[in-house]
Coordinates of N, CA and C in Angstrom, one line a residue:
F1 N 143.2 63.1 105.8 CA 143.0 63.3 107.2 C 143.6 64.6 107.7
S2 N 144.8 64.9 107.3 CA 145.4 66.2 107.8 C 144.6 67.4 107.2
A3 N 144.1 67.3 106.0 CA 143.4 68.4 105.4 C 142.1 68.7 106.2
R4 N 141.5 67.7 106.8 CA 140.3 67.9 107.6 C 140.6 68.1 109.1
Y5 N 141.8 68.3 109.4 CA 142.3 68.6 110.8 C 142.1 67.4 111.7
A6 N 142.2 66.2 111.2 CA 142.1 65.0 112.1 C 143.4 64.9 112.9
D7 N 143.2 64.8 114.2 CA 144.4 64.6 115.1 C 144.8 63.2 115.3
I8 N 143.7 62.3 115.2 CA 143.9 60.9 115.5 C 143.2 60.0 114.5
L9 N 143.9 59.0 114.1 CA 143.4 57.9 113.2 C 143.4 56.7 114.1
C10 N 142.2 56.1 114.4 CA 142.1 55.0 115.3 C 141.7 53.7 114.5
F11 N 142.5 52.7 114.7 CA 142.2 51.4 114.1 C 141.4 50.5 115.1
D12 N 140.3 49.9 114.7 CA 139.6 49.0 115.6 C 140.3 47.6 115.5
L13 N 140.6 47.1 116.7 CA 141.1 45.7 116.7 C 139.9 44.8 116.7
V14 N 140.0 43.8 115.9 CA 138.9 42.8 115.8 C 139.4 41.5 116.5
P15 N 138.8 41.2 117.6 CA 139.2 40.1 118.4 C 139.3 38.7 117.7
D16 N 138.5 38.5 116.7 CA 138.5 37.1 116.1 C 139.3 37.1 114.8
M17 N 139.9 38.3 114.4 CA 140.7 38.3 113.2 C 142.1 37.9 113.5
P18 N 142.8 37.1 112.7 CA 144.1 36.7 113.0 C 145.1 37.9 113.1
L19 N 146.0 37.9 114.0 CA 146.9 39.0 114.3 C 147.7 39.4 113.1
L20 N 148.1 38.5 112.3 CA 148.9 38.8 111.1 C 148.0 39.6 110.1
N21 N 146.8 39.2 110.0 CA 145.9 40.0 109.1 C 145.7 41.4 109.6
L22 N 145.5 41.5 110.9 CA 145.3 42.9 111.4 C 146.6 43.7 111.2
L23 N 147.7 43.1 111.4 CA 149.0 43.8 111.3 C 149.2 44.2 109.8
T24 N 149.0 43.3 108.9 CA 149.1 43.6 107.5 C 148.2 44.8 107.0
H25 N 147.0 44.7 107.5 CA 145.9 45.6 107.2 C 146.3 47.0 107.7
F26 N 146.7 47.1 109.0 CA 147.0 48.4 109.5 C 148.3 49.0 108.9
N27 N 149.3 48.2 108.7 CA 150.6 48.7 108.2 C 150.4 49.2 106.7
A28 N 149.5 48.6 106.0 CA 149.2 49.0 104.6 C 148.6 50.4 104.6
I29 N 147.7 50.7 105.6 CA 147.1 52.0 105.7 C 148.1 53.0 106.3
K30 N 148.8 52.6 107.3 CA 149.7 53.5 108.1 C 150.8 54.0 107.2
E31 N 151.2 53.3 106.1 CA 152.3 53.7 105.2 C 152.0 54.9 104.4
W32 N 150.7 55.1 104.1 CA 150.4 56.3 103.2 C 149.6 57.4 104.0
V33 N 149.4 57.3 105.3 CA 148.7 58.3 106.0 C 149.7 59.1 106.7
S34 N 149.6 60.4 106.6 CA 150.6 61.3 107.4 C 149.7 62.4 108.1
G35 N 150.2 62.8 109.2 CA 149.5 63.8 109.9 C 149.0 63.4 111.3
P36 N 147.9 62.6 111.3 CA 147.3 62.2 112.5 C 148.1 61.2 113.3
E37 N 147.9 61.2 114.6 CA 148.5 60.2 115.5 C 147.8 58.9 115.2
I38 N 148.4 57.8 115.4 CA 147.8 56.4 115.2 C 147.5 55.9 116.6
Y39 N 146.2 55.5 116.7 CA 145.7 54.8 118.0 C 145.1 53.5 117.6
L40 N 145.1 52.6 118.6 CA 144.4 51.3 118.5 C 143.2 51.3 119.4
K41 N 142.1 50.8 119.0 CA 140.9 50.6 119.8 C 140.8 49.1 120.2
T42 N 140.9 48.8 121.5 CA 141.2 47.5 122.0 C 140.0 46.5 121.7
N43 N 138.8 46.9 121.8 CA 137.6 46.0 121.6 C 137.7 44.7 122.3
H44 N 138.2 44.7 123.6 CA 138.3 43.6 124.4 C 139.2 42.5 123.9
I45 N 140.2 42.9 123.2 CA 141.2 41.9 122.7 C 142.1 41.5 123.8
S46 N 142.7 40.3 123.7 CA 143.5 39.8 124.9 C 144.7 40.6 125.1
Q47 N 145.2 40.6 126.3 CA 146.4 41.3 126.7 C 147.6 40.9 125.9
E48 N 147.8 39.7 125.6 CA 148.9 39.2 124.8 C 148.8 39.7 123.3
S49 N 147.6 39.7 122.7 CA 147.4 40.2 121.4 C 147.7 41.7 121.3
L50 N 147.2 42.4 122.3 CA 147.4 43.8 122.4 C 148.8 44.2 122.5
E51 N 149.6 43.5 123.4 CA 151.0 43.8 123.5 C 151.7 43.5 122.2
Y52 N 151.4 42.4 121.5 CA 152.0 42.1 120.3 C 151.8 43.2 119.2
L53 N 150.6 43.7 119.1 CA 150.2 44.7 118.1 C 150.9 46.1 118.5
I54 N 150.9 46.4 119.8 CA 151.6 47.6 120.2 C 153.1 47.6 119.8
N55 N 153.7 46.4 120.0 CA 155.1 46.3 119.7 C 155.4 46.4 118.1
E56 N 154.4 45.8 117.4 CA 154.6 45.8 115.9 C 154.2 47.1 115.2
I57 N 153.1 47.7 115.7 CA 152.6 48.9 115.1 C 153.2 50.2 115.7
N58 N 153.5 50.2 117.0 CA 154.0 51.3 117.7 C 153.1 52.5 117.6
P59 N 151.9 52.4 118.1 CA 150.9 53.5 118.0 C 151.3 54.6 119.0
N60 N 150.7 55.7 118.9 CA 150.8 56.8 119.8 C 150.0 56.6 121.0
G61 N 148.8 55.9 120.9 CA 148.0 55.7 122.0 C 147.0 54.6 121.7
I62 N 146.1 54.3 122.7 CA 145.1 53.3 122.6 C 143.8 53.8 123.2
V63 N 142.7 53.3 122.7 CA 141.3 53.6 123.2 C 140.8 52.3 123.8
I64 N 140.5 52.4 125.1 CA 140.1 51.3 125.9 C 138.8 51.5 126.5
S65 N 137.9 50.5 126.5 CA 136.6 50.6 127.3 C 137.0 50.6 128.7
F66 N 136.4 51.5 129.5 CA 136.7 51.6 130.9 C 136.4 50.4 131.7
L67 N 135.7 49.4 131.1 CA 135.4 48.2 131.7 C 136.5 47.2 131.6
D68 N 137.4 47.4 130.7 CA 138.6 46.5 130.4 C 139.7 46.8 131.4
H69 N 140.5 45.8 131.6 CA 141.7 46.0 132.5 C 142.9 45.4 131.9
Y70 N 143.7 46.3 131.4 CA 145.0 45.9 130.8 C 146.1 46.5 131.7
S71 N 147.2 45.8 131.8 CA 148.4 46.3 132.5 C 149.5 46.4 131.6
F72 N 150.3 47.5 131.7 CA 151.4 47.7 130.8 C 152.7 47.9 131.5
D73 N 153.7 47.5 130.9 CA 155.1 47.7 131.4 C 155.3 49.2 131.5
E74 N 156.1 49.5 132.5 CA 156.4 51.0 132.8 C 157.1 51.6 131.6
T75 N 157.7 50.8 130.8 CA 158.5 51.4 129.6 C 157.5 51.7 128.4
V76 N 156.3 51.2 128.5 CA 155.4 51.5 127.4 C 154.8 52.9 127.6
D77 N 155.0 53.7 126.6 CA 154.6 55.1 126.7 C 153.5 55.4 125.7
L78 N 152.3 55.1 126.2 CA 151.1 55.3 125.3 C 150.1 56.3 125.9
K79 N 149.5 57.1 125.1 CA 148.4 58.0 125.5 C 147.2 57.1 125.6
I80 N 146.4 57.3 126.6 CA 145.2 56.5 126.8 C 143.9 57.3 126.7
I81 N 143.0 56.8 126.0 CA 141.6 57.4 125.9 C 140.7 56.4 126.4
W82 N 140.0 56.7 127.5 CA 139.0 55.7 128.1 C 137.7 56.0 127.4
E83 N 137.0 54.9 126.9 CA 135.8 55.0 126.2 C 134.6 54.7 127.2
I84 N 133.6 55.5 127.2 CA 132.5 55.3 128.1 C 131.2 55.4 127.2
M85 N 130.3 54.4 127.4 CA 129.0 54.4 126.7 C 127.9 54.5 127.8
P86 N 127.5 55.8 128.1 CA 126.5 56.0 129.2 C 125.3 55.1 129.2
E87 N 124.7 55.0 128.0 CA 123.4 54.3 127.9 C 123.5 52.8 128.2
I88 N 124.7 52.3 128.0 CA 125.0 50.8 128.2 C 125.6 50.6 129.6
E89 N 126.5 51.5 130.0 CA 127.4 51.2 131.2 C 127.1 52.2 132.3
F90 N 125.8 52.6 132.4 CA 125.4 53.6 133.4 C 125.8 53.3 134.8
N91 N 125.6 52.1 135.3 CA 125.8 51.7 136.7 C 127.3 51.7 137.1
E92 N 128.2 51.4 136.1 CA 129.6 51.3 136.4 C 130.3 52.7 136.3
I93 N 129.7 53.7 135.7 CA 130.3 54.9 135.5 C 130.7 55.7 136.8
S94 N 129.8 55.6 137.8 CA 130.0 56.4 139.0 C 131.3 56.1 139.7
S95 N 131.8 54.9 139.6 CA 133.1 54.6 140.3 C 134.3 54.7 139.5
F96 N 134.2 55.1 138.2 CA 135.3 55.1 137.3 C 136.1 56.4 137.5
A97 N 137.4 56.3 137.7 CA 138.2 57.5 137.9 C 139.5 57.4 137.1
P98 N 139.6 57.9 135.9 CA 140.8 57.8 135.1 C 141.9 58.6 135.7
S99 N 143.1 58.3 135.3 CA 144.2 59.1 135.9 C 144.2 60.5 135.2
Q100 N 144.8 61.5 135.8 CA 144.8 62.9 135.4 C 145.2 63.1 134.0
N101 N 146.2 62.3 133.5 CA 146.8 62.5 132.2 C 145.9 61.8 131.1
D102 N 145.0 60.9 131.4 CA 144.2 60.2 130.5 C 143.1 61.1 129.9
Q103 N 142.7 60.7 128.7 CA 141.6 61.4 128.1 C 140.4 60.5 128.1
V104 N 139.2 61.1 127.9 CA 137.9 60.4 128.0 C 137.1 60.6 126.7
L105 N 136.6 59.5 126.2 CA 135.7 59.6 125.0 C 134.4 59.1 125.5
I106 N 133.3 59.9 125.4 CA 132.0 59.5 125.7 C 131.2 59.2 124.4
D107 N 130.9 58.0 124.2 CA 130.2 57.5 123.0 C 128.7 57.4 123.3
F108 N 127.9 58.4 122.7 CA 126.5 58.4 122.9 C 125.7 57.6 121.9
K109 N 126.4 56.9 121.0 CA 125.8 56.2 119.9 C 125.0 57.1 119.1
S110 N 123.7 56.8 118.9 CA 122.8 57.7 118.1 C 121.7 58.3 118.9
I111 N 121.9 58.2 120.2 CA 120.8 58.7 121.1 C 121.0 60.2 121.3
S112 N 119.9 60.9 121.4 CA 119.9 62.3 121.6 C 120.6 62.6 122.9
I113 N 121.4 63.6 123.0 CA 122.1 63.9 124.2 C 121.2 64.2 125.3
E114 N 120.0 64.9 125.0 CA 119.1 65.2 126.1 C 118.3 63.9 126.6
N115 N 118.2 62.9 125.8 CA 117.5 61.7 126.2 C 118.3 60.7 127.0
I116 N 119.5 60.9 127.2 CA 120.4 60.0 128.0 C 120.3 60.5 129.4
N117 N 119.9 59.6 130.3 CA 119.9 60.0 131.8 C 121.3 60.4 132.2
I118 N 121.3 61.5 133.0 CA 122.5 62.1 133.6 C 123.6 62.4 132.6
S119 N 123.3 62.5 131.3 CA 124.3 62.8 130.3 C 125.1 64.1 130.6
R120 N 124.3 65.1 131.0 CA 125.0 66.4 131.3 C 126.0 66.3 132.5
S121 N 125.6 65.5 133.5 CA 126.5 65.4 134.7 C 127.7 64.6 134.3
I122 N 127.5 63.6 133.5 CA 128.7 62.7 133.0 C 129.6 63.6 132.3
L123 N 129.1 64.4 131.3 CA 130.0 65.2 130.5 C 130.7 66.2 131.4
K124 N 130.0 66.9 132.3 CA 130.6 67.9 133.2 C 131.6 67.2 134.1
K125 N 131.3 66.0 134.6 CA 132.3 65.4 135.5 C 133.6 65.2 134.9
Y126 N 133.6 64.6 133.7 CA 134.9 64.3 133.0 C 135.5 65.5 132.3
A127 N 134.7 66.4 131.8 CA 135.2 67.6 131.2 C 136.0 68.5 132.2
A128 N 135.6 68.4 133.4 CA 136.3 69.3 134.4 C 137.8 69.0 134.6
N129 N 138.1 67.7 134.5 CA 139.5 67.3 134.8 C 140.2 66.5 133.7
H130 N 139.6 66.3 132.5 CA 140.2 65.6 131.5 C 139.9 66.2 130.1
E131 N 140.8 65.9 129.1 CA 140.4 66.2 127.8 C 139.3 65.3 127.4
L132 N 138.2 65.9 126.9 CA 137.0 65.1 126.7 C 136.7 65.1 125.2
F133 N 136.4 63.9 124.7 CA 135.9 63.8 123.3 C 134.5 63.2 123.3
V134 N 133.7 63.5 122.4 CA 132.3 63.0 122.3 C 132.1 62.3 120.9
K135 N 131.3 61.3 120.9 CA 131.0 60.6 119.7 C 129.5 60.4 119.7
N136 N 128.8 60.7 118.6 CA 127.4 60.5 118.4 C 127.2 60.3 116.9
L137 N 126.4 59.2 116.6 CA 126.2 59.0 115.2 C 125.3 60.0 114.5
D138 N 124.6 60.7 115.2 CA 123.7 61.8 114.7 C 124.5 63.1 114.8
F139 N 124.9 63.7 113.7 CA 125.7 64.9 113.7 C 125.0 66.1 114.3
E140 N 123.6 66.1 114.1 CA 122.9 67.2 114.8 C 123.0 67.2 116.3
N141 N 122.9 65.9 116.9 CA 123.1 65.8 118.3 C 124.5 66.2 118.7
T142 N 125.5 65.9 117.9 CA 126.9 66.2 118.2 C 127.0 67.8 118.2
L143 N 126.4 68.5 117.3 CA 126.5 69.9 117.3 C 125.8 70.5 118.5
Q144 N 124.7 69.9 118.9 CA 124.0 70.3 120.1 C 124.9 70.1 121.3
C145 N 125.6 69.0 121.4 CA 126.4 68.7 122.5 C 127.6 69.8 122.6
L146 N 128.1 70.1 121.4 CA 129.2 71.1 121.4 C 128.7 72.5 121.8
S147 N 127.5 72.8 121.5 CA 127.0 74.1 121.9 C 126.6 74.2 123.4
T148 N 126.4 73.0 124.1 CA 126.0 73.1 125.5 C 127.1 72.8 126.4
I149 N 128.2 72.1 126.0 CA 129.3 71.8 126.8 C 130.5 72.4 126.2
P150 N 131.0 73.6 126.7 CA 132.0 74.3 126.0 C 133.4 73.7 126.1
N151 N 133.7 72.9 127.0 CA 135.1 72.4 127.1 C 135.3 71.0 126.5
I152 N 134.6 70.7 125.5 CA 134.8 69.5 124.7 C 136.0 69.7 123.8
K153 N 137.0 68.8 123.9 CA 138.3 69.0 123.1 C 138.2 68.4 121.7
G154 N 137.3 67.4 121.5 CA 137.3 66.9 120.1 C 136.1 66.0 119.9
L155 N 135.9 65.6 118.6 CA 134.8 64.8 118.2 C 135.4 63.5 117.6
A156 N 134.7 62.4 117.8 CA 135.1 61.1 117.3 C 134.0 60.7 116.3
F157 N 134.5 60.1 115.2 CA 133.6 59.6 114.1 C 134.1 58.2 113.7
N158 N 133.1 57.4 113.3 CA 133.5 56.1 112.6 C 133.4 56.4 111.1
G159 N 134.4 55.8 110.4 CA 134.4 55.9 109.0 C 133.4 54.8 108.5
S160 N 133.1 54.9 107.2 CA 132.2 53.9 106.6 C 132.9 52.5 106.5
N161 N 132.2 51.5 106.0 CA 132.8 50.2 105.8 C 133.9 50.4 104.7
E162 N 134.9 49.7 104.8 CA 136.0 49.8 103.8 C 135.6 49.2 102.4
L163 N 135.8 49.9 101.4 CA 135.6 49.4 100.0 C 136.8 48.5 99.6
N164 N 138.0 48.9 100.0 CA 139.2 48.2 99.8 C 140.1 48.6 101.0
T165 N 141.3 48.0 101.2 CA 142.1 48.4 102.3 C 142.4 49.9 102.3
G166 N 141.9 50.5 103.4 CA 142.1 51.9 103.6 C 141.2 52.8 102.8
L167 N 140.3 52.3 102.0 CA 139.5 53.1 101.1 C 138.1 53.1 101.7
K168 N 137.7 54.3 102.2 CA 136.3 54.4 102.8 C 135.7 55.7 102.2
L169 N 134.4 55.8 102.3 CA 133.7 57.0 101.9 C 133.5 57.8 103.2
F170 N 133.7 59.1 103.1 CA 133.6 60.0 104.2 C 132.6 61.1 103.9
E171 N 131.7 60.9 102.9 CA 130.8 62.0 102.5 C 130.0 62.6 103.6
D172 N 129.4 61.8 104.4 CA 128.6 62.3 105.5 C 129.4 63.2 106.5
I173 N 130.6 62.7 106.8 CA 131.5 63.4 107.7 C 132.0 64.7 107.0
D174 N 132.3 64.6 105.7 CA 132.7 65.9 105.0 C 131.6 66.9 105.1
V175 N 130.4 66.5 104.9 CA 129.2 67.5 105.0 C 129.2 68.1 106.4
F176 N 129.3 67.2 107.4 CA 129.2 67.7 108.8 C 130.4 68.7 109.1
L177 N 131.6 68.3 108.7 CA 132.7 69.2 108.9 C 132.6 70.5 108.2
D178 N 132.1 70.4 106.9 CA 131.8 71.7 106.2 C 130.9 72.6 107.0
N179 N 129.8 72.0 107.5 CA 128.8 72.8 108.3 C 129.5 73.3 109.6
L180 N 130.3 72.6 110.2 CA 130.9 73.0 111.4 C 131.9 74.1 111.2
E181 N 132.6 74.1 110.1 CA 133.5 75.2 109.7 C 132.8 76.5 109.5
Q182 N 131.6 76.4 109.0 CA 130.8 77.6 108.7 C 130.3 78.2 110.0

């Protein structure tokens, strides 16, 4: 991850997986990864389960759907990335206002950036005041987004399905990153 300049490694929390299994799984991977910050993606997990995992894993931050509402003790020092999916959550986006220190991840799934209604205005709205990350399953669309919105701070990718704990294939992402470096 460090060799490919990954800043963040994010673990998806699976709401129906037992907490002990999640904890064992994440700690096994966390032990041999160095470099990137560790984040948890909440995936609508309960407040109690999230608090438990935060205490046990001690992540640098969390990725939360902007439709979710969690409250944290003032002593909890986590970076927050709010995830927005414009094609799904279009009606709710207009009233969403993250705090100034929070980051925003806009997940376009595999839809062309040009084909999403008001995608440019959403990108510009959040890019003006927040560190902005974009995610799109189509790497060509991601490159197009990077060329049209200059203040994007980062890209988000999903790894493939795990072959074993922590073992995934990243061939598609490697090819994309090689092209991006050129």
